[in-house]
Coordinates of C-alpha atoms in Angstrom, one line a residue:
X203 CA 7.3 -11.0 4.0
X204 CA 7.3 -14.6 4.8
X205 CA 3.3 -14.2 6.5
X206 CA 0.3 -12.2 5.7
X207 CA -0.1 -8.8 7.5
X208 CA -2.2 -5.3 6.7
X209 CA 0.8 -3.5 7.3
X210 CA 3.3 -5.6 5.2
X211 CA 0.6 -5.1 2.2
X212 CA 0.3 -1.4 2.9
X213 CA 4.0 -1.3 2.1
X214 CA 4.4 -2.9 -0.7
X215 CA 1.3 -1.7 -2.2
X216 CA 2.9 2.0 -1.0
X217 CA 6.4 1.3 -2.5
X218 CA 4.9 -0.5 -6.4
X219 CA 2.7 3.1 -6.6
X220 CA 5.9 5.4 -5.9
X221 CA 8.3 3.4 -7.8
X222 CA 6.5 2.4 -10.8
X223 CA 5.0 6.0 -10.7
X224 CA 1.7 4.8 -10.8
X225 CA -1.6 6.8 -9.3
X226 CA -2.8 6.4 -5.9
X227 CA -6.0 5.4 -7.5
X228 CA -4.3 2.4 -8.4
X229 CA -5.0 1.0 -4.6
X230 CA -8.8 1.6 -5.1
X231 CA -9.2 -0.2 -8.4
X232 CA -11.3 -3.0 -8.1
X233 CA -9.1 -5.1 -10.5
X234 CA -6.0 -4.6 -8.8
X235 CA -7.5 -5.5 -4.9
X236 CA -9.0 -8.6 -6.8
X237 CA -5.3 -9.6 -7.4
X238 CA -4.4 -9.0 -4.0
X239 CA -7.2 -10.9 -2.7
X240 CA -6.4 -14.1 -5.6
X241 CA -3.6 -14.2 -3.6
X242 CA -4.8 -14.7 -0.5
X243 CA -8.6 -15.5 -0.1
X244 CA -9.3 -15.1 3.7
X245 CA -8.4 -11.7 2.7
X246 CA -10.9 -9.5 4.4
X247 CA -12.0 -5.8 2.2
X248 CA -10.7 -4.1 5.4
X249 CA -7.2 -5.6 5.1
X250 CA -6.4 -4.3 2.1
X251 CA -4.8 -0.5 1.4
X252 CA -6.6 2.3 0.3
X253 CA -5.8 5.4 -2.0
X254 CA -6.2 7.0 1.3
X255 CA -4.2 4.6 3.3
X256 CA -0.9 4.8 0.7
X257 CA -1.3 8.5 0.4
X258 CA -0.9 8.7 4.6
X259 CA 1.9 6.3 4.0
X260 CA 3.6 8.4 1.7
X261 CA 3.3 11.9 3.1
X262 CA 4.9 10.4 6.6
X263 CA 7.5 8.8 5.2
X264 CA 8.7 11.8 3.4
X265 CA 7.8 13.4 6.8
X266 CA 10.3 11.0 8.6
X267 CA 12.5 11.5 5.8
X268 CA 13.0 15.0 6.0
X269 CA 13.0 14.8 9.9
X270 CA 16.3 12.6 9.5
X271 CA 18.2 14.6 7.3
X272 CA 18.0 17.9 9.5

């Protein structure tokens, strides 16, 4: 992404947890949204993904996923 956006974070922070198999839990550590935040400091806590947020993410994706393939 060439500028900052919640949604453009949601996705990659969604697409590092499925393909580096890591857990969801990995969004909610506080060492991991300190890296985010390093990276941008006007970052604001409500910006940034949550384990709740990828797992949404996930579950429609596969949703939409299974939709196209019928």
């Amino acid at each position: 992404p060439m500028a900052f956006s919640p949604h453009a974070i949601l996705k990659s922070v969604t697409r590092l947890i499925v393909s580096g198999q890591h857990a969801l839990a990995l969004a909610d550590d506080m060492n991991f949204r300190n890296c985010l935040v390093t990276m941008r400091p006007t970052t604001k806590r409500s910006e940034l993904p949550t384990r709740s947020t990828v797992r949404a993410r996930i579950n429609n994706e596969f949703v939409d996923f299974l939709d196209s393939i019928k």
